[in-house]
Amino acid sequence: MMSLRRGGERQDFPAAAYNVVHKLPHGDSPYVRAKHVQLVEKDAEAAIELFWRAIRARDRVDSALKDMALLMKQQNRADEAIEAIQCFRDLCSRQAQESLDNVLIDLYKKCGRIEEQVELLKQKLWMIYQGEAFNGKPTKTARSHGKKFQVTVEKETSRILGNLGWAYMQLKDYTAAEAVYRKAQVVEPDANKACNLCTCLIKQGKFDEARTILFRDVLQEKREGFGDDSRLKVRVQELLSELDVFASVSVECEVGMDEIAVVEGIDEFMKEWRRPLRTRRLPIFEEILPLRDQLAC
C-alpha cells in the first residue's frame, strides 16, 4: 500500500492506484525510480542521475534517454542533452529514432545550432520520401497535454517545412526560406507560416507580393492559426505597418537560379504527391536532391 496526504489527512492507496495518480510506470526498476524522483519528489538533478543509471542498465532505454534529454533541456543543459542523444541513441529501438530526432531539433533550436537543425530537418524530409516516416504508415498517434490524436504524413511534412523555413530565416537565407514556406502553404495553409512568408518577401524587397499574401492568405481566408490568437493579430498589424513604411519604396530583386530550381523541384514533388496511386516511397523533394548542398548554404 502507498499513502498520500490530502488536506492533512492520510489516505492509503493500492500501489496500482498510486501509480495512476502520479502517472508512474509499474515496477521497481531504475527507470521507474527515476520517474518517481522526477514526478513525485520533483528533484530534477537526482532524476537525471537515475535516468543515466537506467540507460547504463539497459532499462527502458528508449524512454529513459528521451525523458533525460527533455529534463536536461528544462535545466538549461541542452548541449549535454544533445551529446547524450548522439552517444546513446544506438542503444534505442528503430521505432524511437524519429522521436529522438524531434527532441534533437528542439535542442538544436534552443542552443542556436541552426545549421545542424537544418541538416536534421532535411534528413527527416528525406525519410518521408523514402517511406520511413511513421515506420512506413500513413499516420501516427501523437500525444499533447495528455490527449491522443492522429497526425498524417501531410501534416508532418507541413510542420517540418515550417521549421525548416524558420531555420533558414535565422540564417538570413530569405530566398530559401521563401521557397520552403511557399510549399508549406501548399501542403497545409496556415496563418503563421503565411506571416513568415511575408517577412521573407519584405526582407527581399517584394512588398507588393507580401501585401497580397497577407490580405489573401491571412485576413481574407482566416487561415488555420488566426482565430482568436491575439499575438498573431498583433503580428499582422506589425507587418501591415512595415509594409506601409515601404509603400513608396521600389526595390528590384533578382531571383536567382537556385531559388527557381528549388521551387520547381518542390512543385514536382507536389504533383507526384497528389497522384491517386503511389508507391510506398513518397516522392518528397526527389527533384531537388542535387540541390541539397545549396539549400544548406
PDB file of C-alpha atoms in Angstrom:
ATOM      1  CA  MET A   1       0.000   0.000   0.000  1.00  0.00           C
ATOM      2  CA  MET A   2       1.116   3.548  -0.788  1.00  0.00           C
ATOM      3  CA  SER A   3      -0.032   6.587   1.218  1.00  0.00           C
ATOM      4  CA  LEU A   4      -0.857  10.099   0.094  1.00  0.00           C
ATOM      5  CA  ARG A   5      -1.714  13.134   2.161  1.00  0.00           C
ATOM      6  CA  ARG A   6      -4.620  15.330   1.127  1.00  0.00           C
ATOM      7  CA  GLY A   7      -5.854  18.144   3.310  1.00  0.00           C
ATOM      8  CA  GLY A   8      -3.694  16.931   6.189  1.00  0.00           C
ATOM      9  CA  GLU A   9      -5.343  13.515   6.257  1.00  0.00           C
ATOM     10  CA  ARG A  10      -3.557  10.303   5.463  1.00  0.00           C
ATOM     11  CA  GLN A  11      -5.124   8.190   2.723  1.00  0.00           C
ATOM     12  CA  ASP A  12      -3.964   4.749   1.698  1.00  0.00           C
ATOM     13  CA  PHE A  13      -3.947   3.670  -1.930  1.00  0.00           C
ATOM     14  CA  PRO A  14      -3.033   0.397  -3.607  1.00  0.00           C
ATOM     15  CA  ALA A  15       0.263   0.616  -5.494  1.00  0.00           C
ATOM     16  CA  ALA A  16      -1.564   0.486  -8.835  1.00  0.00           C
ATOM     17  CA  ALA A  17      -3.775   3.443  -7.898  1.00  0.00           C
ATOM     18  CA  TYR A  18      -0.739   5.384  -6.629  1.00  0.00           C
ATOM     19  CA  ASN A  19       0.970   4.906  -9.986  1.00  0.00           C
ATOM     20  CA  VAL A  20      -2.118   6.116 -11.818  1.00  0.00           C
ATOM     21  CA  VAL A  21      -2.400   9.241  -9.656  1.00  0.00           C
ATOM     22  CA  HIS A  22       1.229  10.193 -10.315  1.00  0.00           C
ATOM     23  CA  LYS A  23       1.351   8.815 -13.880  1.00  0.00           C
ATOM     24  CA  LEU A  24       4.143   6.445 -12.946  1.00  0.00           C
ATOM     25  CA  PRO A  25       5.091   3.204 -14.719  1.00  0.00           C
ATOM     26  CA  HIS A  26       4.767  -0.002 -12.720  1.00  0.00           C
ATOM     27  CA  GLY A  27       7.671  -1.879 -11.166  1.00  0.00           C
ATOM     28  CA  ASP A  28      10.831  -1.047  -9.234  1.00  0.00           C
ATOM     29  CA  SER A  29      13.440  -0.758 -11.979  1.00  0.00           C
ATOM     30  CA  PRO A  30      15.973   2.083 -12.358  1.00  0.00           C
ATOM     31  CA  TYR A  31      13.711   3.799 -14.879  1.00  0.00           C
ATOM     32  CA  VAL A  32      10.677   3.601 -12.578  1.00  0.00           C
ATOM     33  CA  ARG A  33      12.722   5.055  -9.709  1.00  0.00           C
ATOM     34  CA  ALA A  34      13.885   7.882 -11.969  1.00  0.00           C
ATOM     35  CA  LYS A  35      10.297   8.719 -12.911  1.00  0.00           C
ATOM     36  CA  HIS A  36       9.280   8.694  -9.253  1.00  0.00           C
ATOM     37  CA  VAL A  37      12.034  11.161  -8.353  1.00  0.00           C
ATOM     38  CA  GLN A  38      11.108  13.332 -11.333  1.00  0.00           C
ATOM     39  CA  LEU A  39       7.320  13.386 -10.927  1.00  0.00           C
ATOM     40  CA  VAL A  40       6.771  12.863  -7.204  1.00  0.00           C
ATOM     41  CA  GLU A  41       9.865  14.225  -5.456  1.00  0.00           C
ATOM     42  CA  LYS A  42      10.372  16.931  -8.120  1.00  0.00           C
ATOM     43  CA  ASP A  43      14.164  16.595  -7.907  1.00  0.00           C
ATOM     44  CA  ALA A  44      15.345  17.147 -11.475  1.00  0.00           C
ATOM     45  CA  GLU A  45      19.076  16.687 -10.900  1.00  0.00           C
ATOM     46  CA  ALA A  46      18.589  13.442  -8.958  1.00  0.00           C
ATOM     47  CA  ALA A  47      16.196  12.220 -11.656  1.00  0.00           C
ATOM     48  CA  ILE A  48      18.787  12.894 -14.374  1.00  0.00           C
ATOM     49  CA  GLU A  49      21.333  10.792 -12.476  1.00  0.00           C
ATOM     50  CA  LEU A  50      18.815   7.962 -12.156  1.00  0.00           C
ATOM     51  CA  PHE A  51      17.959   8.146 -15.855  1.00  0.00           C
ATOM     52  CA  TRP A  52      21.698   7.725 -16.526  1.00  0.00           C
ATOM     53  CA  ARG A  53      21.642   4.581 -14.388  1.00  0.00           C
ATOM     54  CA  ALA A  54      18.619   3.279 -16.282  1.00  0.00           C
ATOM     55  CA  ILE A  55      20.403   3.794 -19.608  1.00  0.00           C
ATOM     56  CA  ARG A  56      23.535   2.025 -18.374  1.00  0.00           C
ATOM     57  CA  ALA A  57      21.372  -0.822 -17.059  1.00  0.00           C
ATOM     58  CA  ARG A  58      19.587  -1.023 -20.454  1.00  0.00           C
ATOM     59  CA  ASP A  59      16.289  -0.427 -18.655  1.00  0.00           C
ATOM     60  CA  ARG A  60      13.668   1.079 -20.987  1.00  0.00           C
ATOM     61  CA  VAL A  61      16.412   2.921 -22.829  1.00  0.00           C
ATOM     62  CA  ASP A  62      14.032   4.468 -25.382  1.00  0.00           C
ATOM     63  CA  SER A  63      12.057   6.275 -22.704  1.00  0.00           C
ATOM     64  CA  ALA A  64      14.978   6.882 -20.343  1.00  0.00           C
ATOM     65  CA  LEU A  65      17.096   8.693 -22.941  1.00  0.00           C
ATOM     66  CA  LYS A  66      14.227  10.841 -24.206  1.00  0.00           C
ATOM     67  CA  ASP A  67      12.992  11.726 -20.710  1.00  0.00           C
ATOM     68  CA  MET A  68      16.501  12.565 -19.547  1.00  0.00           C
ATOM     69  CA  ALA A  69      17.158  14.797 -22.567  1.00  0.00           C
ATOM     70  CA  LEU A  70      13.898  16.704 -22.050  1.00  0.00           C
ATOM     71  CA  LEU A  71      14.671  17.144 -18.364  1.00  0.00           C
ATOM     72  CA  MET A  72      18.169  18.397 -19.198  1.00  0.00           C
ATOM     73  CA  LYS A  73      16.629  20.924 -21.580  1.00  0.00           C
ATOM     74  CA  GLN A  74      14.428  22.217 -18.752  1.00  0.00           C
ATOM     75  CA  GLN A  75      17.556  22.557 -16.594  1.00  0.00           C
ATOM     76  CA  ASN A  76      19.354  24.595 -19.284  1.00  0.00           C
ATOM     77  CA  ARG A  77      21.666  21.699 -20.070  1.00  0.00           C
ATOM     78  CA  ALA A  78      20.682  21.420 -23.716  1.00  0.00           C
ATOM     79  CA  ASP A  79      24.220  20.881 -25.021  1.00  0.00           C
ATOM     80  CA  GLU A  80      24.657  17.929 -22.654  1.00  0.00           C
ATOM     81  CA  ALA A  81      21.312  16.550 -23.795  1.00  0.00           C
ATOM     82  CA  ILE A  82      22.426  16.710 -27.431  1.00  0.00           C
ATOM     83  CA  GLU A  83      25.640  14.862 -26.623  1.00  0.00           C
ATOM     84  CA  ALA A  84      23.718  12.225 -24.659  1.00  0.00           C
ATOM     85  CA  ILE A  85      21.331  11.513 -27.542  1.00  0.00           C
ATOM     86  CA  GLN A  86      24.142  11.369 -30.072  1.00  0.00           C
ATOM     87  CA  CYS A  87      26.146   8.969 -27.882  1.00  0.00           C
ATOM     88  CA  PHE A  88      23.389   6.609 -26.777  1.00  0.00           C
ATOM     89  CA  ARG A  89      20.717   6.611 -29.488  1.00  0.00           C
ATOM     90  CA  ASP A  90      22.262   3.470 -30.973  1.00  0.00           C
ATOM     91  CA  LEU A  91      21.010   1.649 -27.883  1.00  0.00           C
ATOM     92  CA  CYS A  92      17.429   2.641 -28.712  1.00  0.00           C
ATOM     93  CA  SER A  93      14.976   0.830 -30.934  1.00  0.00           C
ATOM     94  CA  ARG A  94      14.283   1.793 -34.533  1.00  0.00           C
ATOM     95  CA  GLN A  95      10.829   2.996 -33.513  1.00  0.00           C
ATOM     96  CA  ALA A  96      12.356   5.510 -31.080  1.00  0.00           C
ATOM     97  CA  GLN A  97      14.648   7.223 -33.602  1.00  0.00           C
ATOM     98  CA  GLU A  98      12.025   9.555 -35.056  1.00  0.00           C
ATOM     99  CA  SER A  99      11.018  10.766 -31.599  1.00  0.00           C
ATOM    100  CA  LEU A 100      14.679  11.346 -30.689  1.00  0.00           C
ATOM    101  CA  ASP A 101      15.132  13.362 -33.880  1.00  0.00           C
ATOM    102  CA  ASN A 102      12.250  15.618 -32.836  1.00  0.00           C
ATOM    103  CA  VAL A 103      13.879  16.162 -29.447  1.00  0.00           C
ATOM    104  CA  LEU A 104      17.204  16.939 -31.134  1.00  0.00           C
ATOM    105  CA  ILE A 105      15.583  19.518 -33.402  1.00  0.00           C
ATOM    106  CA  ASP A 106      14.213  21.369 -30.369  1.00  0.00           C
ATOM    107  CA  LEU A 107      17.571  21.138 -28.622  1.00  0.00           C
ATOM    108  CA  TYR A 108      19.456  22.494 -31.643  1.00  0.00           C
ATOM    109  CA  LYS A 109      16.988  25.379 -31.777  1.00  0.00           C
ATOM    110  CA  LYS A 110      17.439  26.154 -28.080  1.00  0.00           C
ATOM    111  CA  CYS A 111      21.238  26.123 -28.414  1.00  0.00           C
ATOM    112  CA  GLY A 112      21.286  28.217 -31.579  1.00  0.00           C
ATOM    113  CA  ARG A 113      22.882  25.395 -33.569  1.00  0.00           C
ATOM    114  CA  ILE A 114      20.825  26.261 -36.639  1.00  0.00           C
ATOM    115  CA  GLU A 115      22.993  24.606 -39.297  1.00  0.00           C
ATOM    116  CA  GLU A 116      22.654  21.272 -37.516  1.00  0.00           C
ATOM    117  CA  GLN A 117      18.937  21.842 -37.172  1.00  0.00           C
ATOM    118  CA  VAL A 118      18.656  22.440 -40.940  1.00  0.00           C
ATOM    119  CA  GLU A 119      20.533  19.251 -41.750  1.00  0.00           C
ATOM    120  CA  LEU A 120      18.343  17.166 -39.456  1.00  0.00           C
ATOM    121  CA  LEU A 121      15.134  18.686 -40.851  1.00  0.00           C
ATOM    122  CA  LYS A 122      16.254  17.872 -44.389  1.00  0.00           C
ATOM    123  CA  GLN A 123      17.078  14.361 -43.233  1.00  0.00           C
ATOM    124  CA  LYS A 124      13.536  13.991 -41.897  1.00  0.00           C
ATOM    125  CA  LEU A 125      12.118  15.155 -45.228  1.00  0.00           C
ATOM    126  CA  TRP A 126      14.262  12.541 -46.939  1.00  0.00           C
ATOM    127  CA  MET A 127      12.863   9.889 -44.602  1.00  0.00           C
ATOM    128  CA  ILE A 128       9.341  10.868 -45.649  1.00  0.00           C
ATOM    129  CA  TYR A 129      10.369  10.456 -49.281  1.00  0.00           C
ATOM    130  CA  GLN A 130      11.805   7.039 -48.516  1.00  0.00           C
ATOM    131  CA  GLY A 131       8.597   5.983 -46.799  1.00  0.00           C
ATOM    132  CA  GLU A 132      10.432   5.579 -43.491  1.00  0.00           C
ATOM    133  CA  ALA A 133       8.480   8.239 -41.567  1.00  0.00           C
ATOM    134  CA  PHE A 134       5.914   6.846 -39.114  1.00  0.00           C
ATOM    135  CA  ASN A 135       7.576   3.458 -39.675  1.00  0.00           C
ATOM    136  CA  GLY A 136       6.056   3.329 -43.153  1.00  0.00           C
ATOM    137  CA  LYS A 137       2.488   4.098 -42.038  1.00  0.00           C
ATOM    138  CA  PRO A 138       0.360   6.980 -43.408  1.00  0.00           C
ATOM    139  CA  THR A 139      -0.462   8.266 -39.910  1.00  0.00           C
ATOM    140  CA  LYS A 140       0.886   8.114 -36.382  1.00  0.00           C
ATOM    141  CA  THR A 141      -0.607   8.613 -32.946  1.00  0.00           C
ATOM    142  CA  ALA A 142       0.732  11.649 -31.097  1.00  0.00           C
ATOM    143  CA  ARG A 143       0.021  12.973 -27.630  1.00  0.00           C
ATOM    144  CA  SER A 144      -0.384  16.551 -26.442  1.00  0.00           C
ATOM    145  CA  HIS A 145      -1.476  17.652 -22.973  1.00  0.00           C
ATOM    146  CA  GLY A 146      -2.492  14.099 -22.175  1.00  0.00           C
ATOM    147  CA  LYS A 147      -4.713  13.702 -25.249  1.00  0.00           C
ATOM    148  CA  LYS A 148      -4.032  11.419 -28.201  1.00  0.00           C
ATOM    149  CA  PHE A 149      -4.588  12.462 -31.804  1.00  0.00           C
ATOM    150  CA  GLN A 150      -3.669  11.283 -35.286  1.00  0.00           C
ATOM    151  CA  VAL A 151      -1.000  13.010 -37.390  1.00  0.00           C
ATOM    152  CA  THR A 152      -0.896  12.465 -41.147  1.00  0.00           C
ATOM    153  CA  VAL A 153       2.231  12.416 -43.290  1.00  0.00           C
ATOM    154  CA  GLU A 154       0.983  15.593 -44.991  1.00  0.00           C
ATOM    155  CA  LYS A 155       0.620  17.418 -41.687  1.00  0.00           C
ATOM    156  CA  GLU A 156       4.046  16.242 -40.531  1.00  0.00           C
ATOM    157  CA  THR A 157       5.562  17.406 -43.816  1.00  0.00           C
ATOM    158  CA  SER A 158       3.973  20.835 -43.381  1.00  0.00           C
ATOM    159  CA  ARG A 159       5.339  21.026 -39.826  1.00  0.00           C
ATOM    160  CA  ILE A 160       8.861  20.112 -40.923  1.00  0.00           C
ATOM    161  CA  LEU A 161       8.761  22.581 -43.812  1.00  0.00           C
ATOM    162  CA  GLY A 162       7.638  25.300 -41.400  1.00  0.00           C
ATOM    163  CA  ASN A 163      10.537  24.528 -39.064  1.00  0.00           C
ATOM    164  CA  LEU A 164      12.960  24.453 -41.983  1.00  0.00           C
ATOM    165  CA  GLY A 165      11.703  27.826 -43.224  1.00  0.00           C
ATOM    166  CA  TRP A 166      12.150  29.292 -39.743  1.00  0.00           C
ATOM    167  CA  ALA A 167      15.701  27.911 -39.555  1.00  0.00           C
ATOM    168  CA  TYR A 168      16.607  29.486 -42.904  1.00  0.00           C
ATOM    169  CA  MET A 169      15.217  32.783 -41.634  1.00  0.00           C
ATOM    170  CA  GLN A 170      17.552  32.606 -38.632  1.00  0.00           C
ATOM    171  CA  LEU A 171      20.407  32.112 -41.100  1.00  0.00           C
ATOM    172  CA  LYS A 172      19.072  35.145 -43.025  1.00  0.00           C
ATOM    173  CA  ASP A 173      18.694  32.998 -46.138  1.00  0.00           C
ATOM    174  CA  TYR A 174      15.348  34.517 -47.055  1.00  0.00           C
ATOM    175  CA  THR A 175      15.395  33.129 -50.590  1.00  0.00           C
ATOM    176  CA  ALA A 176      15.482  29.525 -49.388  1.00  0.00           C
ATOM    177  CA  ALA A 177      13.031  30.317 -46.580  1.00  0.00           C
ATOM    178  CA  GLU A 178      10.584  31.808 -49.077  1.00  0.00           C
ATOM    179  CA  ALA A 179      10.698  28.717 -51.293  1.00  0.00           C
ATOM    180  CA  VAL A 180      10.136  26.404 -48.329  1.00  0.00           C
ATOM    181  CA  TYR A 181       7.298  28.454 -46.828  1.00  0.00           C
ATOM    182  CA  ARG A 182       5.520  28.649 -50.183  1.00  0.00           C
ATOM    183  CA  LYS A 183       5.384  24.886 -50.406  1.00  0.00           C
ATOM    184  CA  ALA A 184       4.440  24.509 -46.756  1.00  0.00           C
ATOM    185  CA  GLN A 185       1.420  26.649 -47.586  1.00  0.00           C
ATOM    186  CA  VAL A 186       0.541  24.379 -50.494  1.00  0.00           C
ATOM    187  CA  VAL A 187       0.676  21.300 -48.285  1.00  0.00           C
ATOM    188  CA  GLU A 188      -1.329  22.846 -45.434  1.00  0.00           C
ATOM    189  CA  PRO A 189      -2.187  26.571 -45.395  1.00  0.00           C
ATOM    190  CA  ASP A 190      -1.508  28.226 -42.058  1.00  0.00           C
ATOM    191  CA  ALA A 191      -1.661  31.847 -40.909  1.00  0.00           C
ATOM    192  CA  ASN A 192       1.646  31.787 -39.008  1.00  0.00           C
ATOM    193  CA  LYS A 193       3.526  30.350 -41.977  1.00  0.00           C
ATOM    194  CA  ALA A 194       1.868  32.932 -44.245  1.00  0.00           C
ATOM    195  CA  CYS A 195       3.157  35.701 -41.971  1.00  0.00           C
ATOM    196  CA  ASN A 196       6.651  34.196 -42.045  1.00  0.00           C
ATOM    197  CA  LEU A 197       6.450  34.086 -45.834  1.00  0.00           C
ATOM    198  CA  CYS A 198       5.505  37.773 -45.832  1.00  0.00           C
ATOM    199  CA  THR A 199       8.531  38.555 -43.686  1.00  0.00           C
ATOM    200  CA  CYS A 200      10.790  36.735 -46.168  1.00  0.00           C
ATOM    201  CA  LEU A 201       9.303  38.723 -49.037  1.00  0.00           C
ATOM    202  CA  ILE A 202       9.698  42.032 -47.182  1.00  0.00           C
ATOM    203  CA  LYS A 203      13.353  41.218 -46.447  1.00  0.00           C
ATOM    204  CA  GLN A 204      13.846  40.774 -50.203  1.00  0.00           C
ATOM    205  CA  GLY A 205      12.001  43.962 -51.113  1.00  0.00           C
ATOM    206  CA  LYS A 206       8.958  42.154 -52.565  1.00  0.00           C
ATOM    207  CA  PHE A 207       6.492  44.442 -50.812  1.00  0.00           C
ATOM    208  CA  ASP A 208       3.532  44.174 -53.189  1.00  0.00           C
ATOM    209  CA  GLU A 209       3.670  40.396 -53.131  1.00  0.00           C
ATOM    210  CA  ALA A 210       3.916  40.370 -49.356  1.00  0.00           C
ATOM    211  CA  ARG A 211       0.866  42.617 -49.063  1.00  0.00           C
ATOM    212  CA  THR A 212      -1.106  40.387 -51.434  1.00  0.00           C
ATOM    213  CA  ILE A 213      -0.305  37.254 -49.446  1.00  0.00           C
ATOM    214  CA  LEU A 214      -1.107  38.938 -46.138  1.00  0.00           C
ATOM    215  CA  PHE A 215      -4.555  40.038 -47.305  1.00  0.00           C
ATOM    216  CA  ARG A 216      -5.378  36.939 -49.353  1.00  0.00           C
ATOM    217  CA  ASP A 217      -3.991  34.147 -47.185  1.00  0.00           C
ATOM    218  CA  VAL A 218      -4.422  35.575 -43.691  1.00  0.00           C
ATOM    219  CA  LEU A 219      -7.003  38.360 -43.452  1.00  0.00           C
ATOM    220  CA  GLN A 220      -9.491  37.237 -46.100  1.00  0.00           C
ATOM    221  CA  GLU A 221      -9.209  33.469 -45.757  1.00  0.00           C
ATOM    222  CA  LYS A 222      -8.767  33.483 -41.952  1.00  0.00           C
ATOM    223  CA  ARG A 223      -6.375  30.575 -42.226  1.00  0.00           C
ATOM    224  CA  GLU A 224      -5.839  27.988 -39.515  1.00  0.00           C
ATOM    225  CA  GLY A 225      -3.970  29.591 -36.666  1.00  0.00           C
ATOM    226  CA  PHE A 226      -5.633  33.013 -36.985  1.00  0.00           C
ATOM    227  CA  GLY A 227      -8.826  32.617 -34.930  1.00  0.00           C
ATOM    228  CA  ASP A 228      -8.567  34.315 -31.540  1.00  0.00           C
ATOM    229  CA  ASP A 229      -4.757  34.328 -31.441  1.00  0.00           C
ATOM    230  CA  SER A 230      -4.062  37.826 -30.156  1.00  0.00           C
ATOM    231  CA  ARG A 231      -0.304  37.520 -30.739  1.00  0.00           C
ATOM    232  CA  LEU A 232      -0.867  36.611 -34.375  1.00  0.00           C
ATOM    233  CA  LYS A 233      -3.188  39.563 -34.842  1.00  0.00           C
ATOM    234  CA  VAL A 234      -0.554  41.871 -33.364  1.00  0.00           C
ATOM    235  CA  ARG A 235       1.989  40.425 -35.754  1.00  0.00           C
ATOM    236  CA  VAL A 236      -0.309  41.020 -38.732  1.00  0.00           C
ATOM    237  CA  GLN A 237      -0.643  44.652 -37.685  1.00  0.00           C
ATOM    238  CA  GLU A 238       3.130  44.935 -37.405  1.00  0.00           C
ATOM    239  CA  LEU A 239       3.556  43.523 -40.914  1.00  0.00           C
ATOM    240  CA  LEU A 240       0.956  45.928 -42.288  1.00  0.00           C
ATOM    241  CA  SER A 241       2.737  48.853 -40.602  1.00  0.00           C
ATOM    242  CA  GLU A 242       6.060  47.692 -42.012  1.00  0.00           C
ATOM    243  CA  LEU A 243       4.560  47.452 -45.480  1.00  0.00           C
ATOM    244  CA  ASP A 244       3.129  50.976 -45.153  1.00  0.00           C
ATOM    245  CA  VAL A 245       6.615  52.274 -44.411  1.00  0.00           C
ATOM    246  CA  PHE A 246       7.917  50.733 -47.622  1.00  0.00           C
ATOM    247  CA  ALA A 247       4.847  51.588 -49.700  1.00  0.00           C
ATOM    248  CA  SER A 248       6.678  54.300 -51.624  1.00  0.00           C
ATOM    249  CA  VAL A 249       9.908  52.343 -51.945  1.00  0.00           C
ATOM    250  CA  SER A 250      10.640  50.430 -55.121  1.00  0.00           C
ATOM    251  CA  VAL A 251      13.277  47.726 -54.926  1.00  0.00           C
ATOM    252  CA  GLU A 252      14.266  45.454 -57.768  1.00  0.00           C
ATOM    253  CA  CYS A 253      15.011  41.951 -56.527  1.00  0.00           C
ATOM    254  CA  GLU A 254      16.675  39.496 -58.785  1.00  0.00           C
ATOM    255  CA  VAL A 255      15.503  35.901 -58.483  1.00  0.00           C
ATOM    256  CA  GLY A 256      18.452  33.555 -58.517  1.00  0.00           C
ATOM    257  CA  MET A 257      18.609  30.268 -60.390  1.00  0.00           C
ATOM    258  CA  ASP A 258      18.913  28.381 -57.114  1.00  0.00           C
ATOM    259  CA  GLU A 259      15.555  29.716 -55.953  1.00  0.00           C
ATOM    260  CA  ILE A 260      13.903  28.822 -59.256  1.00  0.00           C
ATOM    261  CA  ALA A 261      15.311  25.293 -59.122  1.00  0.00           C
ATOM    262  CA  VAL A 262      14.173  24.786 -55.541  1.00  0.00           C
ATOM    263  CA  VAL A 263      10.645  25.976 -56.288  1.00  0.00           C
ATOM    264  CA  GLU A 264      10.377  23.864 -59.416  1.00  0.00           C
ATOM    265  CA  GLY A 265      11.692  20.862 -57.537  1.00  0.00           C
ATOM    266  CA  ILE A 266       9.096  21.169 -54.799  1.00  0.00           C
ATOM    267  CA  ASP A 267       6.418  21.713 -57.457  1.00  0.00           C
ATOM    268  CA  GLU A 268       7.324  18.347 -58.941  1.00  0.00           C
ATOM    269  CA  PHE A 269       7.034  16.779 -55.510  1.00  0.00           C
ATOM    270  CA  MET A 270       3.539  18.246 -55.056  1.00  0.00           C
ATOM    271  CA  LYS A 271       2.390  16.917 -58.440  1.00  0.00           C
ATOM    272  CA  GLU A 272       3.616  13.437 -57.578  1.00  0.00           C
ATOM    273  CA  TRP A 273       2.051  13.519 -54.122  1.00  0.00           C
ATOM    274  CA  ARG A 274      -1.412  14.237 -55.478  1.00  0.00           C
ATOM    275  CA  ARG A 275      -1.493  11.279 -57.844  1.00  0.00           C
ATOM    276  CA  PRO A 276      -4.235   8.849 -56.741  1.00  0.00           C
ATOM    277  CA  LEU A 277      -1.917   5.858 -56.780  1.00  0.00           C
ATOM    278  CA  ARG A 278       1.569   5.998 -55.337  1.00  0.00           C
ATOM    279  CA  THR A 279       4.127   3.565 -54.116  1.00  0.00           C
ATOM    280  CA  ARG A 280       5.257   3.276 -50.531  1.00  0.00           C
ATOM    281  CA  ARG A 281       8.025   5.732 -51.299  1.00  0.00           C
ATOM    282  CA  LEU A 282       6.602   9.233 -51.035  1.00  0.00           C
ATOM    283  CA  PRO A 283       8.432  11.329 -53.650  1.00  0.00           C
ATOM    284  CA  ILE A 284       9.305  14.238 -51.389  1.00  0.00           C
ATOM    285  CA  PHE A 285      11.967  16.567 -52.725  1.00  0.00           C
ATOM    286  CA  GLU A 286      13.325  13.957 -55.128  1.00  0.00           C
ATOM    287  CA  GLU A 287      13.823  16.587 -57.791  1.00  0.00           C
ATOM    288  CA  ILE A 288      15.804  18.903 -55.514  1.00  0.00           C
ATOM    289  CA  LEU A 289      18.170  16.303 -54.108  1.00  0.00           C
ATOM    290  CA  PRO A 290      21.011  17.567 -56.327  1.00  0.00           C
ATOM    291  CA  LEU A 291      20.492  20.980 -54.669  1.00  0.00           C
ATOM    292  CA  ARG A 292      20.565  19.846 -51.065  1.00  0.00           C
ATOM    293  CA  ASP A 293      24.058  21.219 -50.527  1.00  0.00           C
ATOM    294  CA  GLN A 294      22.990  24.588 -51.938  1.00  0.00           C
ATOM    295  CA  LEU A 295      19.946  24.623 -49.659  1.00  0.00           C
ATOM    296  CA  ALA A 296      22.224  24.324 -46.639  1.00  0.00           C
ATOM    297  CA  CYS A 297      24.195  27.403 -47.608  1.00  0.00           C
TER     298      CYS A 297
END
